[in-house]
């Protein structure tokens, strides 16, 4: 351009890159608060065997990967926007030409690993909510395996921009990868939401509306189904397919939004607010014994109903079977 300013499209891409980095930072801040709350909950409750250890290990691994990814992303952003702010190519072009930066590669490896462990949580929750029905997880498991396999060549292509062949495949691999990811999460979200919606009336009959609201309410459905991340991923895929410059704003925080939704589920599990095998089985059988025997049930002191009335209700439903 005559005045030496960058083209308008480049400015839009640069702003999208900056906005994506900003949103990623905000999302990571939310994740830090969730992990701190989860840690507080875990420290304040007695250890309960394997499930307790699983929550601790899963949430810690998730948080560590997200932290490394965020640290690498911020360091790379510092290199782009501060150290090389006068680069004539502009931030986005500098980004594309320095994808082999060691800090960036470290961040991308963590970004690749995060969905691997993040979606394992969703497959587990789908299995539990559908009362340990193995058939329901067959299709999403195939999608998960395909997505994991696809992430490896995508990572190689993204970190080898100087290789002509790999660079040419990046867009194709990216489209396939994120399409598989969105398909997996869309299937799980719909399946979980439909299951909770279908059994809402039955749960209310067995537990009463007050107790049932903890397990079939709107917020519960949103959290258990991971709907927010599914909508986020779907938005990114649509923008990517339309070659929108705004897609970067949704791509960079992608894994941190995923981590937030999974951490919310882990927090509900630690607080005894999430669906468990005992609860799903009891709901299917129409009994309320889980409220007395399950270590994953809602604490009775958190609701106004007395333990005597709850035990009487349990006997009532058992006698009616």
Protein backbone atom coordinates (compact mmCIF):
# COMPACT_ATOMS: atom_id res chain seq x y z
CA UNK A 1 0.00 0.00 0.00
CA UNK A 2 1.07 3.57 -0.68
CA UNK A 3 1.11 4.65 2.95
CA UNK A 4 3.08 1.57 4.00
CA UNK A 5 0.28 0.17 6.16
CA UNK A 6 -0.52 -3.56 5.95
CA UNK A 7 -3.45 -4.80 3.85
CA UNK A 8 -6.87 -4.81 5.47
CA UNK A 9 -7.09 -8.62 5.45
CA UNK A 10 -3.79 -8.89 7.27
CA UNK A 11 -5.02 -6.49 9.94
CA UNK A 12 -8.15 -8.58 10.45
CA UNK A 13 -6.04 -11.72 10.83
CA UNK A 14 -3.69 -9.99 13.25
CA UNK A 15 -6.60 -8.79 15.38
CA UNK A 16 -8.15 -12.26 15.32
CA UNK A 17 -4.83 -13.73 16.48
CA UNK A 18 -4.59 -11.19 19.29
CA UNK A 19 -8.24 -11.70 20.31
CA UNK A 20 -7.76 -15.46 20.36
CA UNK A 21 -4.74 -15.10 22.66
CA UNK A 22 -6.74 -12.79 24.93
CA UNK A 23 -9.73 -15.14 25.14
CA UNK A 24 -7.37 -18.06 25.81
CA UNK A 25 -5.91 -16.15 28.77
CA UNK A 26 -9.38 -15.44 30.16
CA UNK A 27 -10.39 -19.07 29.72
CA UNK A 28 -7.25 -20.23 31.51
CA UNK A 29 -8.05 -17.86 34.38
CA UNK A 30 -11.47 -19.49 34.71
CA UNK A 31 -9.79 -22.90 34.67
CA UNK A 32 -7.44 -21.85 37.49
CA UNK A 33 -10.40 -20.83 39.64
CA UNK A 34 -12.21 -24.10 38.95
CA UNK A 35 -9.12 -26.16 39.80
CA UNK A 36 -8.65 -24.19 43.03
CA UNK A 37 -12.27 -24.83 43.96
CA UNK A 38 -11.96 -28.50 43.10
CA UNK A 39 -8.79 -28.80 45.20
CA UNK A 40 -10.58 -27.20 48.15
CA UNK A 41 -13.48 -29.62 47.83
CA UNK A 42 -11.18 -32.64 47.60
CA UNK A 43 -9.12 -31.57 50.61
CA UNK A 44 -12.22 -31.04 52.73
CA UNK A 45 -13.72 -34.48 52.17
CA UNK A 46 -12.52 -37.90 53.29
CA UNK A 47 -10.75 -40.07 50.75
CA UNK A 48 -13.09 -42.51 49.08
CA UNK A 49 -10.93 -45.01 47.29
CA UNK A 50 -10.41 -45.26 43.56
CA UNK A 51 -12.88 -42.56 42.51
CA UNK A 52 -11.21 -40.00 44.77
CA UNK A 53 -7.79 -40.83 43.32
CA UNK A 54 -9.17 -40.78 39.77
CA UNK A 55 -10.60 -37.28 40.20
CA UNK A 56 -7.33 -36.01 41.70
CA UNK A 57 -5.18 -37.55 38.97
CA UNK A 58 -7.46 -36.56 36.09
CA UNK A 59 -7.97 -32.94 37.16
CA UNK A 60 -4.27 -32.46 37.93
CA UNK A 61 -3.17 -33.86 34.55
CA UNK A 62 -5.75 -31.72 32.78
CA UNK A 63 -4.64 -28.60 34.62
CA UNK A 64 -0.92 -29.23 34.08
CA UNK A 65 -1.35 -29.73 30.33
CA UNK A 66 -3.49 -26.60 30.09
CA UNK A 67 -0.89 -24.63 32.06
CA UNK A 68 2.00 -25.71 29.84
CA UNK A 69 -0.07 -24.98 26.73
CA UNK A 70 -0.96 -21.53 28.05
CA UNK A 71 2.60 -20.72 29.07
CA UNK A 72 3.91 -21.71 25.64
CA UNK A 73 1.18 -19.76 23.88
CA UNK A 74 1.87 -16.59 25.88
CA UNK A 75 5.63 -16.86 25.35
CA UNK A 76 5.14 -17.31 21.62
CA UNK A 77 2.71 -14.37 21.60
CA UNK A 78 5.34 -12.26 23.40
CA UNK A 79 7.81 -13.14 20.68
CA UNK A 80 5.33 -12.06 18.03
CA UNK A 81 3.78 -8.93 19.50
CA UNK A 82 6.74 -7.58 21.53
CA UNK A 83 10.09 -8.93 20.41
CA UNK A 84 9.23 -8.75 16.70
CA UNK A 85 6.53 -6.09 16.71
CA UNK A 86 8.28 -4.22 13.87
CA UNK A 87 8.47 -7.25 11.59
CA UNK A 88 7.21 -6.03 8.19
CA UNK A 89 5.35 -9.29 7.57
CA UNK A 90 2.97 -8.65 10.46
CA UNK A 91 2.03 -10.86 13.46
CA UNK A 92 -0.01 -13.50 11.57
CA UNK A 93 2.61 -14.00 8.87
CA UNK A 94 5.33 -14.14 11.49
CA UNK A 95 3.26 -16.77 13.32
CA UNK A 96 2.93 -18.89 10.19
CA UNK A 97 6.64 -18.70 9.36
CA UNK A 98 7.85 -19.60 12.87
CA UNK A 99 5.70 -22.63 13.67
CA UNK A 100 8.85 -24.67 14.32
CA UNK A 101 9.67 -22.50 17.33
CA UNK A 102 10.42 -24.89 20.24
CA UNK A 103 8.11 -23.07 22.63
CA UNK A 104 5.28 -23.24 20.11
CA UNK A 105 5.87 -26.96 19.49
CA UNK A 106 5.76 -27.63 23.24
CA UNK A 107 2.48 -25.76 23.46
CA UNK A 108 1.03 -27.60 20.45
CA UNK A 109 1.91 -31.01 21.91
CA UNK A 110 -0.08 -30.15 25.05
CA UNK A 111 -2.90 -28.77 22.91
CA UNK A 112 -2.97 -32.13 21.11
CA UNK A 113 -2.93 -34.18 24.32
CA UNK A 114 -5.66 -32.18 26.08
CA UNK A 115 -8.54 -33.41 23.88
CA UNK A 116 -7.22 -36.97 24.21
CA UNK A 117 -7.84 -37.03 27.95
CA UNK A 118 -10.69 -34.52 27.81
CA UNK A 119 -12.92 -36.69 25.66
CA UNK A 120 -12.21 -39.79 27.73
CA UNK A 121 -14.17 -38.06 30.47
CA UNK A 122 -17.14 -37.56 28.12
CA UNK A 123 -17.14 -41.19 27.02
CA UNK A 124 -17.09 -42.25 30.67
CA UNK A 125 -19.93 -39.90 31.59
CA UNK A 126 -21.99 -41.09 28.62
CA UNK A 127 -21.49 -44.69 29.74
CA UNK A 128 -22.51 -43.89 33.33
CA UNK A 129 -25.57 -41.77 32.51
CA UNK A 130 -26.85 -44.43 30.12
CA UNK A 131 -26.76 -46.93 32.98
CA UNK A 132 -23.53 -48.69 31.90
CA UNK A 133 -24.87 -49.43 28.43
CA UNK A 134 -21.84 -50.42 26.35
CA UNK A 135 -23.62 -50.09 23.01
CA UNK A 136 -24.09 -46.35 23.45
CA UNK A 137 -20.33 -45.72 23.49
CA UNK A 138 -19.42 -47.86 20.45
CA UNK A 139 -19.90 -45.13 17.83
CA UNK A 140 -18.31 -42.27 19.83
CA UNK A 141 -15.41 -44.57 20.71
CA UNK A 142 -14.73 -45.11 17.01
CA UNK A 143 -14.84 -41.36 16.48
CA UNK A 144 -12.46 -40.91 19.40
CA UNK A 145 -9.93 -43.41 18.02
CA UNK A 146 -10.13 -41.80 14.58
CA UNK A 147 -9.65 -38.34 16.06
CA UNK A 148 -6.61 -39.45 18.09
CA UNK A 149 -5.08 -41.04 15.00
CA UNK A 150 -5.76 -37.92 12.95
CA UNK A 151 -4.18 -35.60 15.53
CA UNK A 152 -0.70 -37.06 14.95
CA UNK A 153 -0.29 -36.15 11.24
CA UNK A 154 -1.99 -32.81 11.96
CA UNK A 155 0.58 -32.00 14.64
CA UNK A 156 3.42 -32.94 12.28
CA UNK A 157 1.97 -30.81 9.47
CA UNK A 158 1.47 -27.79 11.76
CA UNK A 159 5.06 -27.89 13.02
CA UNK A 160 6.73 -28.44 9.63
CA UNK A 161 5.65 -25.44 7.53
CA UNK A 162 8.89 -25.53 5.54
CA UNK A 163 8.08 -28.98 4.18
CA UNK A 164 6.02 -28.40 1.04
CA UNK A 165 4.12 -31.69 1.16
CA UNK A 166 3.17 -31.45 4.84
CA UNK A 167 2.25 -27.79 4.50
CA UNK A 168 -0.12 -28.64 1.64
CA UNK A 169 -1.94 -31.18 3.81
CA UNK A 170 -2.43 -28.93 6.84
CA UNK A 171 -5.83 -27.55 5.82
CA UNK A 172 -7.16 -31.00 4.92
CA UNK A 173 -5.93 -32.61 8.14
CA UNK A 174 -7.26 -29.72 10.19
CA UNK A 175 -10.71 -29.98 8.62
CA UNK A 176 -10.89 -33.74 9.21
CA UNK A 177 -9.57 -33.48 12.76
CA UNK A 178 -11.93 -30.79 13.97
CA UNK A 179 -14.87 -32.34 12.14
CA UNK A 180 -14.25 -35.60 14.00
CA UNK A 181 -13.87 -33.73 17.28
CA UNK A 182 -17.13 -31.82 16.82
CA UNK A 183 -18.95 -34.97 15.67
CA UNK A 184 -17.83 -36.84 18.76
CA UNK A 185 -18.83 -34.09 21.16
CA UNK A 186 -22.08 -33.38 19.34
CA UNK A 187 -23.09 -37.03 19.58
CA UNK A 188 -22.20 -37.22 23.29
CA UNK A 189 -23.93 -33.93 24.12
CA UNK A 190 -27.14 -34.92 22.36
CA UNK A 191 -27.12 -38.44 23.83
CA UNK A 192 -26.57 -37.18 27.39
CA UNK A 193 -29.12 -34.38 27.06
CA UNK A 194 -31.77 -36.71 25.62
CA UNK A 195 -31.15 -39.31 28.32
CA UNK A 196 -31.52 -36.78 31.14
CA UNK A 197 -34.59 -35.28 29.49
CA UNK A 198 -36.25 -38.67 29.02
CA UNK A 199 -35.77 -39.79 32.60
CA UNK A 200 -36.58 -36.42 34.20
CA UNK A 201 -40.16 -37.31 35.04
CA UNK A 202 -39.20 -40.69 36.46
CA UNK A 203 -36.46 -39.15 38.59
CA UNK A 204 -38.91 -36.56 39.92
CA UNK A 205 -41.39 -39.30 40.83
CA UNK A 206 -38.73 -41.27 42.69
CA UNK A 207 -36.78 -38.45 44.32
CA UNK A 208 -39.12 -35.49 44.35
CA UNK A 209 -38.67 -32.30 42.34
CA UNK A 210 -36.22 -30.76 44.80
CA UNK A 211 -33.74 -33.64 44.68
CA UNK A 212 -34.33 -34.26 40.99
CA UNK A 213 -33.35 -30.68 40.12
CA UNK A 214 -29.76 -31.51 41.11
CA UNK A 215 -29.61 -34.25 38.45
CA UNK A 216 -32.01 -33.31 35.64
CA UNK A 217 -32.07 -29.49 35.79
CA UNK A 218 -31.04 -27.26 32.90
CA UNK A 219 -27.64 -26.44 34.38
CA UNK A 220 -26.95 -30.12 35.05
CA UNK A 221 -27.78 -31.02 31.44
CA UNK A 222 -25.49 -28.27 30.13
CA UNK A 223 -22.59 -29.35 32.37
CA UNK A 224 -22.97 -33.13 32.05
CA UNK A 225 -23.32 -32.97 28.27
CA UNK A 226 -20.39 -30.59 27.77
CA UNK A 227 -22.74 -28.52 25.61
CA UNK A 228 -20.78 -25.29 25.88
CA UNK A 229 -17.65 -26.82 24.37
CA UNK A 230 -19.71 -28.54 21.67
CA UNK A 231 -21.24 -25.20 20.65
CA UNK A 232 -17.79 -23.57 20.73
CA UNK A 233 -16.27 -26.28 18.54
CA UNK A 234 -19.19 -26.22 16.12
CA UNK A 235 -18.84 -22.45 15.77
CA UNK A 236 -15.15 -22.82 14.97
CA UNK A 237 -15.75 -25.50 12.34
CA UNK A 238 -18.39 -23.36 10.64
CA UNK A 239 -16.08 -20.33 10.60
CA UNK A 240 -13.18 -22.46 9.35
CA UNK A 241 -15.26 -23.94 6.53
CA UNK A 242 -16.22 -20.42 5.46
CA UNK A 243 -12.56 -19.30 5.60
CA UNK A 244 -13.53 -16.61 8.08
CA UNK A 245 -10.71 -14.59 9.60
CA UNK A 246 -12.54 -14.76 12.93
CA UNK A 247 -11.88 -18.50 13.19
CA UNK A 248 -8.58 -17.87 15.01
CA UNK A 249 -10.49 -16.22 17.86
CA UNK A 250 -12.26 -19.55 18.46
CA UNK A 251 -9.32 -21.82 17.64
CA UNK A 252 -6.75 -20.55 20.15
CA UNK A 253 -8.99 -20.92 23.27
CA UNK A 254 -10.36 -24.24 21.94
CA UNK A 255 -8.55 -26.60 24.30
CA UNK A 256 -8.95 -24.33 27.31
CA UNK A 257 -12.71 -24.21 26.81
CA UNK A 258 -12.59 -28.01 26.61
CA UNK A 259 -10.61 -28.16 29.88
CA UNK A 260 -13.15 -25.89 31.60
CA UNK A 261 -16.11 -28.08 30.68
CA UNK A 262 -14.31 -31.25 31.84
CA UNK A 263 -13.18 -29.59 35.07
CA UNK A 264 -16.78 -28.61 35.79
CA UNK A 265 -17.80 -32.26 35.55
CA UNK A 266 -14.93 -33.30 37.82
CA UNK A 267 -16.02 -30.63 40.32
CA UNK A 268 -19.59 -31.96 40.33
CA UNK A 269 -18.24 -35.46 40.89
CA UNK A 270 -16.13 -34.27 43.82
CA UNK A 271 -19.15 -32.47 45.29
CA UNK A 272 -21.33 -35.59 44.94
CA UNK A 273 -23.60 -33.76 42.51
CA UNK A 274 -22.85 -35.80 39.37
CA UNK A 275 -24.54 -38.93 38.12
CA UNK A 276 -22.99 -42.16 39.38
CA UNK A 277 -23.47 -45.85 38.65
CA UNK A 278 -25.54 -46.21 41.81
CA UNK A 279 -27.83 -43.34 40.91
CA UNK A 280 -28.30 -44.45 37.30
CA UNK A 281 -29.04 -48.01 38.43
CA UNK A 282 -31.43 -46.87 41.15
CA UNK A 283 -33.28 -44.62 38.71
CA UNK A 284 -33.62 -47.46 36.22
CA UNK A 285 -34.90 -49.75 38.99
CA UNK A 286 -37.20 -47.19 40.56
CA UNK A 287 -35.72 -47.39 44.07
CA UNK A 288 -34.17 -44.83 46.38
CA UNK A 289 -31.70 -46.95 48.34
CA UNK A 290 -28.80 -45.08 46.69
CA UNK A 291 -29.55 -42.10 48.93
CA UNK A 292 -28.60 -44.17 51.96
CA UNK A 293 -25.86 -46.44 50.66
CA UNK A 294 -24.10 -44.65 47.80
CA UNK A 295 -20.88 -42.77 48.50
CA UNK A 296 -21.65 -40.63 45.46
CA UNK A 297 -25.11 -39.47 46.52
CA UNK A 298 -26.20 -35.98 47.40
CA UNK A 299 -25.63 -35.23 51.12
CA UNK A 300 -29.00 -35.19 52.86
CA UNK A 301 -28.03 -32.26 55.07
CA UNK A 302 -27.89 -30.00 51.99
CA UNK A 303 -31.65 -30.26 51.45
CA UNK A 304 -34.53 -29.43 53.78
CA UNK A 305 -36.00 -32.92 53.79
CA UNK A 306 -35.18 -34.99 56.89
CA UNK A 307 -33.40 -38.31 56.71
CA UNK A 308 -36.44 -39.98 58.29
CA UNK A 309 -38.76 -38.80 55.56
CA UNK A 310 -36.27 -39.86 52.89
CA UNK A 311 -35.97 -43.36 54.31
CA UNK A 312 -39.76 -43.58 54.47
CA UNK A 313 -39.94 -42.53 50.83
CA UNK A 314 -37.38 -45.18 49.91
CA UNK A 315 -39.46 -47.88 51.60
CA UNK A 316 -42.60 -46.58 49.90
CA UNK A 317 -41.13 -46.95 46.45
CA UNK A 318 -39.61 -50.33 47.22
CA UNK A 319 -43.01 -51.64 48.37
CA UNK A 320 -44.69 -50.31 45.24
CA UNK A 321 -42.42 -52.33 42.92
